[in-house]
Amino acid sequence: MACAPAARPQPVQVWEGSARVLLRAQRYRLTFTVDEQTQRLSGTLENRSSGDLFGATGTLLPVTGGAVLTAEISAGDAPRLNASLLGFGVSGLSLKAGALLSGRVTGRDFAGTLRVGGLNAPLTLRQTAP
């Protein structure tokens, strides 16, 4: 009986930095792993200024001189608003906005954009682990 090769554990990458969102500096930590075969990225984005934690899924694609990172940032199980007034209302509206993270990795530096609700915030991160 043939055995499938054991999946090699993927190293956890940790990146930290900041963005200016709506005129306020925010500190972020991006933690993720990447599947070497598919280049799929999976992890979390933490807003260290507010303590909010978001899911991150996307890709880290190698390019000449580095890589391109693109990730959907989702609120996951964030509280949801259910309200109505005079028979009109909203149901299941997340109180935290999702976002799109995209940019370029060069060495241990990431320079990109965090797009939240139609607004782009420049984001810089530096790899702290491994």
Tab-separated table of N, CA and C in Angstrom:
chain	number	residue	atom	x	y	z
A	1	MET	N	0.849	-1.167	0.000
A	1	MET	CA	0.000	0.000	0.000
A	1	MET	C	0.896	1.232	0.000
A	2	ALA	N	0.680	2.120	-0.947
A	2	ALA	CA	1.490	3.335	-1.053
A	2	ALA	C	0.944	4.402	-0.114
A	3	CYS	N	1.845	5.123	0.454
A	3	CYS	CA	1.452	6.206	1.369
A	3	CYS	C	1.671	7.543	0.677
A	4	ALA	N	0.755	8.444	0.911
A	4	ALA	CA	0.918	9.797	0.397
A	4	ALA	C	2.023	10.481	1.188
A	5	PRO	N	2.806	11.330	0.532
A	5	PRO	CA	3.850	12.025	1.273
A	5	PRO	C	3.233	12.893	2.364
A	6	ALA	N	3.903	12.910	3.490
A	6	ALA	CA	3.404	13.708	4.616
A	6	ALA	C	3.464	15.189	4.254
A	7	ALA	N	2.412	15.893	4.595
A	7	ALA	CA	2.381	17.333	4.352
A	7	ALA	C	3.368	17.997	5.295
A	8	ARG	N	4.211	18.811	4.720
A	8	ARG	CA	5.201	19.523	5.516
A	8	ARG	C	4.533	20.713	6.192
A	9	PRO	N	4.720	20.878	7.503
A	9	PRO	CA	4.091	22.018	8.162
A	9	PRO	C	4.617	23.330	7.577
A	10	GLN	N	3.703	24.246	7.359
A	10	GLN	CA	4.064	25.536	6.794
A	10	GLN	C	4.471	26.493	7.911
A	11	PRO	N	5.552	27.246	7.719
A	11	PRO	CA	5.946	28.189	8.761
A	11	PRO	C	4.935	29.327	8.873
A	12	VAL	N	4.694	29.742	10.093
A	12	VAL	CA	3.803	30.873	10.343
A	12	VAL	C	4.603	32.149	10.140
A	13	GLN	N	4.104	33.013	9.279
A	13	GLN	CA	4.747	34.303	9.047
A	13	GLN	C	4.012	35.371	9.860
A	14	VAL	N	4.769	36.267	10.456
A	14	VAL	CA	4.204	37.366	11.235
A	14	VAL	C	4.779	38.665	10.693
A	15	TRP	N	3.895	39.594	10.359
A	15	TRP	CA	4.268	40.898	9.815
A	15	TRP	C	3.607	41.973	10.676
A	16	GLU	N	4.333	43.036	11.004
A	16	GLU	CA	3.780	44.117	11.822
A	16	GLU	C	4.089	45.457	11.188
A	17	GLY	N	3.163	46.399	11.373
A	17	GLY	CA	3.366	47.729	10.825
A	17	GLY	C	2.182	48.624	11.101
A	18	SER	N	1.983	49.603	10.217
A	18	SER	CA	0.929	50.585	10.466
A	18	SER	C	0.332	51.115	9.173
A	19	ALA	N	-0.834	51.704	9.343
A	19	ALA	CA	-1.551	52.367	8.248
A	19	ALA	C	-2.234	53.593	8.832
A	20	ARG	N	-2.469	54.569	7.990
A	20	ARG	CA	-3.227	55.741	8.407
A	20	ARG	C	-4.626	55.590	7.823
A	21	VAL	N	-5.591	55.290	8.699
A	21	VAL	CA	-6.973	55.064	8.291
A	21	VAL	C	-7.821	56.209	8.832
A	22	LEU	N	-8.456	56.943	7.932
A	22	LEU	CA	-9.291	58.086	8.321
A	22	LEU	C	-8.551	59.020	9.270
A	23	LEU	N	-7.352	59.403	8.879
A	23	LEU	CA	-6.500	60.371	9.587
A	23	LEU	C	-5.952	59.871	10.911
A	24	ARG	N	-6.170	58.599	11.241
A	24	ARG	CA	-5.656	58.042	12.491
A	24	ARG	C	-4.683	56.921	12.191
A	25	ALA	N	-3.541	56.956	12.840
A	25	ALA	CA	-2.568	55.870	12.683
A	25	ALA	C	-3.100	54.634	13.401
A	26	GLN	N	-3.022	53.506	12.725
A	26	GLN	CA	-3.472	52.227	13.274
A	26	GLN	C	-2.312	51.239	13.165
A	27	ARG	N	-2.088	50.456	14.207
A	27	ARG	CA	-1.049	49.426	14.195
A	27	ARG	C	-1.688	48.084	13.822
A	28	TYR	N	-0.997	47.331	12.964
A	28	TYR	CA	-1.528	46.054	12.484
A	28	TYR	C	-0.519	44.933	12.651
A	29	ARG	N	-1.041	43.708	12.800
A	29	ARG	CA	-0.232	42.486	12.769
A	29	ARG	C	-0.933	41.510	11.829
A	30	LEU	N	-0.207	41.076	10.807
A	30	LEU	CA	-0.700	40.090	9.853
A	30	LEU	C	0.036	38.785	10.139
A	31	THR	N	-0.722	37.730	10.428
A	31	THR	CA	-0.166	36.412	10.733
A	31	THR	C	-0.782	35.418	9.758
A	32	PHE	N	0.071	34.633	9.063
A	32	PHE	CA	-0.488	33.711	8.075
A	32	PHE	C	0.476	32.581	7.756
A	33	THR	N	-0.069	31.559	7.088
A	33	THR	CA	0.720	30.495	6.470
A	33	THR	C	0.379	30.490	4.983
A	34	VAL	N	1.284	29.925	4.194
A	34	VAL	CA	1.079	29.834	2.750
A	34	VAL	C	1.296	28.387	2.321
A	35	ASP	N	0.350	27.836	1.585
A	35	ASP	CA	0.502	26.507	1.003
A	35	ASP	C	1.477	26.629	-0.161
A	36	GLU	N	2.607	25.948	-0.079
A	36	GLU	CA	3.651	26.071	-1.099
A	36	GLU	C	3.211	25.604	-2.482
A	37	GLN	N	2.264	24.682	-2.551
A	37	GLN	CA	1.816	24.160	-3.845
A	37	GLN	C	0.816	25.085	-4.516
A	38	THR	N	-0.084	25.679	-3.761
A	38	THR	CA	-1.143	26.506	-4.354
A	38	THR	C	-0.928	28.004	-4.167
A	39	GLN	N	0.018	28.386	-3.331
A	39	GLN	CA	0.292	29.771	-2.953
A	39	GLN	C	-0.893	30.421	-2.226
A	40	ARG	N	-1.809	29.599	-1.687
A	40	ARG	CA	-2.954	30.108	-0.921
A	40	ARG	C	-2.488	30.554	0.462
A	41	LEU	N	-2.926	31.718	0.847
A	41	LEU	CA	-2.589	32.321	2.131
A	41	LEU	C	-3.802	32.214	3.037
A	42	SER	N	-3.571	31.914	4.315
A	42	SER	CA	-4.657	31.818	5.286
A	42	SER	C	-4.138	32.299	6.633
A	43	GLY	N	-4.894	33.209	7.263
A	43	GLY	CA	-4.446	33.708	8.561
A	43	GLY	C	-5.362	34.757	9.136
A	44	THR	N	-4.758	35.715	9.854
A	44	THR	CA	-5.534	36.778	10.501
A	44	THR	C	-4.840	38.121	10.337
A	45	LEU	N	-5.648	39.169	10.386
A	45	LEU	CA	-5.154	40.539	10.449
A	45	LEU	C	-5.709	41.135	11.734
A	46	GLU	N	-4.813	41.548	12.606
A	46	GLU	CA	-5.218	42.139	13.880
A	46	GLU	C	-4.958	43.635	13.845
A	47	ASN	N	-6.001	44.420	14.167
A	47	ASN	CA	-5.817	45.851	14.368
A	47	ASN	C	-5.394	45.993	15.827
A	48	ARG	N	-4.114	46.186	16.055
A	48	ARG	CA	-3.589	46.225	17.417
A	48	ARG	C	-3.985	47.507	18.139
A	49	SER	N	-4.423	48.514	17.403
A	49	SER	CA	-4.875	49.757	18.033
A	49	SER	C	-6.253	49.587	18.658
A	50	SER	N	-7.114	48.808	17.990
A	50	SER	CA	-8.482	48.631	18.481
A	50	SER	C	-8.709	47.268	19.129
A	51	GLY	N	-7.818	46.308	18.846
A	51	GLY	CA	-7.994	44.953	19.353
A	51	GLY	C	-8.870	44.085	18.475
A	52	ASP	N	-9.348	44.596	17.339
A	52	ASP	CA	-10.201	43.827	16.431
A	52	ASP	C	-9.367	42.801	15.665
A	53	LEU	N	-9.950	41.610	15.447
A	53	LEU	CA	-9.285	40.525	14.742
A	53	LEU	C	-10.138	40.113	13.551
A	54	PHE	N	-9.498	39.976	12.389
A	54	PHE	CA	-10.186	39.644	11.146
A	54	PHE	C	-9.536	38.434	10.498
A	55	GLY	N	-10.310	37.669	9.730
A	55	GLY	CA	-9.766	36.572	8.949
A	55	GLY	C	-9.123	37.114	7.685
A	56	ALA	N	-8.081	36.427	7.197
A	56	ALA	CA	-7.406	36.830	5.967
A	56	ALA	C	-7.218	35.595	5.086
A	57	THR	N	-7.713	35.650	3.846
A	57	THR	CA	-7.523	34.569	2.877
A	57	THR	C	-7.153	35.184	1.541
A	58	GLY	N	-6.210	34.570	0.857
A	58	GLY	CA	-5.796	35.110	-0.426
A	58	GLY	C	-4.643	34.338	-1.010
A	59	THR	N	-3.711	35.059	-1.658
A	59	THR	CA	-2.560	34.435	-2.294
A	59	THR	C	-1.298	35.242	-2.023
A	60	LEU	N	-0.181	34.535	-2.079
A	60	LEU	CA	1.142	35.147	-2.041
A	60	LEU	C	1.881	34.575	-3.237
A	61	LEU	N	1.886	35.335	-4.334
A	61	LEU	CA	2.418	34.837	-5.603
A	61	LEU	C	3.828	35.361	-5.853
A	62	PRO	N	4.774	34.455	-6.112
A	62	PRO	CA	6.140	34.899	-6.379
A	62	PRO	C	6.229	35.667	-7.695
A	63	VAL	N	6.996	36.748	-7.692
A	63	VAL	CA	7.300	37.539	-8.884
A	63	VAL	C	8.788	37.890	-8.811
A	64	THR	N	9.331	38.383	-9.900
A	64	THR	CA	10.737	38.766	-9.908
A	64	THR	C	10.998	39.790	-8.808
A	65	GLY	N	11.943	39.483	-7.937
A	65	GLY	CA	12.332	40.411	-6.884
A	65	GLY	C	11.453	40.388	-5.649
A	66	GLY	N	10.512	39.433	-5.550
A	66	GLY	CA	9.667	39.394	-4.366
A	66	GLY	C	8.406	38.590	-4.565
A	67	ALA	N	7.293	39.139	-4.091
A	67	ALA	CA	6.001	38.460	-4.204
A	67	ALA	C	4.891	39.504	-4.171
A	68	VAL	N	3.734	39.102	-4.690
A	68	VAL	CA	2.538	39.943	-4.633
A	68	VAL	C	1.558	39.285	-3.674
A	69	LEU	N	1.129	40.031	-2.666
A	69	LEU	CA	0.184	39.542	-1.666
A	69	LEU	C	-1.174	40.192	-1.927
A	70	THR	N	-2.200	39.367	-2.010
A	70	THR	CA	-3.573	39.843	-2.139
A	70	THR	C	-4.431	39.028	-1.192
A	71	ALA	N	-5.188	39.692	-0.315
A	71	ALA	CA	-6.003	38.956	0.654
A	71	ALA	C	-7.318	39.679	0.924
A	72	GLU	N	-8.376	38.892	0.987
A	72	GLU	CA	-9.669	39.377	1.446
A	72	GLU	C	-9.643	39.352	2.971
A	73	ILE	N	-10.025	40.440	3.573
A	73	ILE	CA	-10.070	40.556	5.025
A	73	ILE	C	-11.537	40.540	5.421
A	74	SER	N	-11.914	39.562	6.262
A	74	SER	CA	-13.331	39.418	6.610
A	74	SER	C	-13.547	39.544	8.107
A	75	ALA	N	-14.712	40.076	8.435
A	75	ALA	CA	-15.070	40.298	9.832
A	75	ALA	C	-15.425	38.998	10.540
A	76	GLY	N	-15.691	37.937	9.800
A	76	GLY	CA	-15.987	36.642	10.413
A	76	GLY	C	-17.218	36.687	11.291
A	77	ASP	N	-17.056	36.348	12.563
A	77	ASP	CA	-18.176	36.277	13.498
A	77	ASP	C	-18.414	37.590	14.237
A	78	ALA	N	-18.162	38.712	13.579
A	78	ALA	CA	-18.388	40.008	14.220
A	78	ALA	C	-19.870	40.177	14.545
A	79	PRO	N	-20.187	40.978	15.557
A	79	PRO	CA	-21.595	41.230	15.868
A	79	PRO	C	-22.333	41.773	14.642
A	80	ARG	N	-23.605	41.415	14.533
A	80	ARG	CA	-24.411	41.845	13.392
A	80	ARG	C	-25.616	42.644	13.878
A	81	LEU	N	-26.000	43.597	13.038
A	81	LEU	CA	-27.109	44.488	13.376
A	81	LEU	C	-28.399	43.947	12.783
A	82	ASN	N	-29.431	43.852	13.617
A	82	ASN	CA	-30.778	43.512	13.183
A	82	ASN	C	-31.689	44.584	13.772
A	83	ALA	N	-32.261	45.403	12.904
A	83	ALA	CA	-33.097	46.495	13.400
A	83	ALA	C	-34.194	46.809	12.387
A	84	SER	N	-35.310	47.323	12.903
A	84	SER	CA	-36.381	47.748	11.998
A	84	SER	C	-37.117	48.926	12.612
A	85	LEU	N	-37.671	49.721	11.725
A	85	LEU	CA	-38.459	50.869	12.132
A	85	LEU	C	-39.606	50.987	11.141
A	86	LEU	N	-40.847	50.932	11.640
A	86	LEU	CA	-42.038	51.025	10.801
A	86	LEU	C	-42.042	49.990	9.682
A	87	GLY	N	-41.551	48.795	9.996
A	87	GLY	CA	-41.595	47.710	9.030
A	87	GLY	C	-40.429	47.654	8.070
A	88	PHE	N	-39.548	48.645	8.093
A	88	PHE	CA	-38.365	48.638	7.238
A	88	PHE	C	-37.148	48.399	8.120
A	89	GLY	N	-36.198	47.647	7.608
A	89	GLY	CA	-35.046	47.418	8.463
A	89	GLY	C	-33.923	46.695	7.781
A	90	VAL	N	-32.972	46.359	8.602
A	90	VAL	CA	-31.805	45.617	8.137
A	90	VAL	C	-31.677	44.373	8.994
A	91	SER	N	-31.115	43.352	8.404
A	91	SER	CA	-30.936	42.105	9.126
A	91	SER	C	-29.578	41.516	8.773
A	92	GLY	N	-28.782	41.205	9.782
A	92	GLY	CA	-27.509	40.545	9.562
A	92	GLY	C	-26.407	41.436	9.047
A	93	LEU	N	-26.520	42.759	9.171
A	93	LEU	CA	-25.490	43.677	8.708
A	93	LEU	C	-24.324	43.662	9.693
A	94	SER	N	-23.122	43.340	9.194
A	94	SER	CA	-21.940	43.268	10.055
A	94	SER	C	-21.591	44.660	10.557
A	95	LEU	N	-21.224	44.747	11.837
A	95	LEU	CA	-20.818	46.024	12.413
A	95	LEU	C	-19.340	46.315	12.147
A	96	LYS	N	-18.633	45.370	11.553
A	96	LYS	CA	-17.241	45.566	11.152
A	96	LYS	C	-17.153	45.385	9.648
A	97	ALA	N	-16.450	46.289	8.998
A	97	ALA	CA	-16.317	46.229	7.544
A	97	ALA	C	-15.217	45.256	7.139
A	98	GLY	N	-15.445	44.562	6.037
A	98	GLY	CA	-14.399	43.755	5.435
A	98	GLY	C	-13.462	44.677	4.664
A	99	ALA	N	-12.382	44.122	4.137
A	99	ALA	CA	-11.404	44.945	3.435
A	99	ALA	C	-10.658	44.090	2.411
A	100	LEU	N	-9.853	44.756	1.607
A	100	LEU	CA	-8.963	44.091	0.663
A	100	LEU	C	-7.549	44.579	0.959
A	101	LEU	N	-6.643	43.649	1.165
A	101	LEU	CA	-5.245	43.952	1.404
A	101	LEU	C	-4.467	43.537	0.172
A	102	SER	N	-3.681	44.447	-0.389
A	102	SER	CA	-2.886	44.093	-1.564
A	102	SER	C	-1.596	44.899	-1.568
A	103	GLY	N	-0.555	44.287	-2.125
A	103	GLY	CA	0.713	44.990	-2.214
A	103	GLY	C	1.840	44.052	-2.581
A	104	ARG	N	3.042	44.568	-2.439
A	104	ARG	CA	4.244	43.850	-2.864
A	104	ARG	C	5.166	43.580	-1.683
A	105	VAL	N	5.671	42.352	-1.650
A	105	VAL	CA	6.657	41.946	-0.650
A	105	VAL	C	8.021	41.980	-1.317
A	106	THR	N	8.951	42.679	-0.680
A	106	THR	CA	10.338	42.717	-1.132
A	106	THR	C	11.200	42.428	0.089
A	107	GLY	N	11.851	41.261	0.080
A	107	GLY	CA	12.626	40.868	1.265
A	107	GLY	C	11.701	40.707	2.461
A	108	ARG	N	11.956	41.471	3.520
A	108	ARG	CA	11.138	41.410	4.741
A	108	ARG	C	10.195	42.601	4.852
A	109	ASP	N	9.989	43.324	3.743
A	109	ASP	CA	9.125	44.509	3.752
A	109	ASP	C	7.909	44.316	2.849
A	110	PHE	N	6.775	44.824	3.320
A	110	PHE	CA	5.536	44.820	2.545
A	110	PHE	C	5.087	46.270	2.400
A	111	ALA	N	4.798	46.680	1.191
A	111	ALA	CA	4.238	48.007	0.931
A	111	ALA	C	2.974	47.800	0.112
A	112	GLY	N	1.846	48.265	0.642
A	112	GLY	CA	0.600	48.040	-0.063
A	112	GLY	C	-0.509	48.947	0.397
A	113	THR	N	-1.720	48.461	0.168
A	113	THR	CA	-2.920	49.229	0.448
A	113	THR	C	-3.929	48.358	1.170
A	114	LEU	N	-4.572	48.935	2.169
A	114	LEU	CA	-5.706	48.323	2.840
A	114	LEU	C	-6.928	49.119	2.404
A	115	ARG	N	-7.799	48.469	1.618
A	115	ARG	CA	-8.994	49.149	1.094
A	115	ARG	C	-10.182	48.777	1.972
A	116	VAL	N	-10.707	49.771	2.689
A	116	VAL	CA	-11.828	49.572	3.611
A	116	VAL	C	-12.964	50.498	3.198
A	117	GLY	N	-14.111	49.904	2.878
A	117	GLY	CA	-15.285	50.712	2.537
A	117	GLY	C	-15.043	51.727	1.441
A	118	GLY	N	-14.266	51.381	0.427
A	118	GLY	CA	-14.022	52.286	-0.684
A	118	GLY	C	-12.875	53.263	-0.454
A	119	LEU	N	-12.289	53.261	0.732
A	119	LEU	CA	-11.169	54.145	1.028
A	119	LEU	C	-9.872	53.354	1.065
A	120	ASN	N	-8.835	53.881	0.429
A	120	ASN	CA	-7.521	53.230	0.417
A	120	ASN	C	-6.634	53.827	1.494
A	121	ALA	N	-6.021	52.964	2.283
A	121	ALA	CA	-5.068	53.388	3.298
A	121	ALA	C	-3.724	52.726	2.999
A	122	PRO	N	-2.666	53.530	2.783
A	122	PRO	CA	-1.343	52.938	2.568
A	122	PRO	C	-0.930	52.169	3.827
A	123	LEU	N	-0.405	50.958	3.616
A	123	LEU	CA	-0.020	50.082	4.725
A	123	LEU	C	1.399	49.597	4.505
A	124	THR	N	2.226	49.712	5.532
A	124	THR	CA	3.582	49.166	5.474
A	124	THR	C	3.746	48.189	6.620
A	125	LEU	N	4.321	47.032	6.300
A	125	LEU	CA	4.565	45.994	7.293
A	125	LEU	C	6.001	45.507	7.177
A	126	ARG	N	6.511	45.000	8.266
A	126	ARG	CA	7.856	44.403	8.295
A	126	ARG	C	7.739	43.015	8.890
A	127	GLN	N	8.368	42.040	8.258
A	127	GLN	CA	8.284	40.656	8.745
A	127	GLN	C	9.080	40.535	10.045
A	128	THR	N	8.420	39.983	11.078
A	128	THR	CA	9.063	39.805	12.379
A	128	THR	C	9.327	38.339	12.685
A	129	ALA	N	8.662	37.410	11.994
A	129	ALA	CA	8.896	35.969	12.179
A	129	ALA	C	8.423	35.246	10.926
A	130	PRO	N	8.997	34.165	10.505
A	130	PRO	CA	10.160	33.527	11.104
A	130	PRO	C	11.414	34.265	10.753
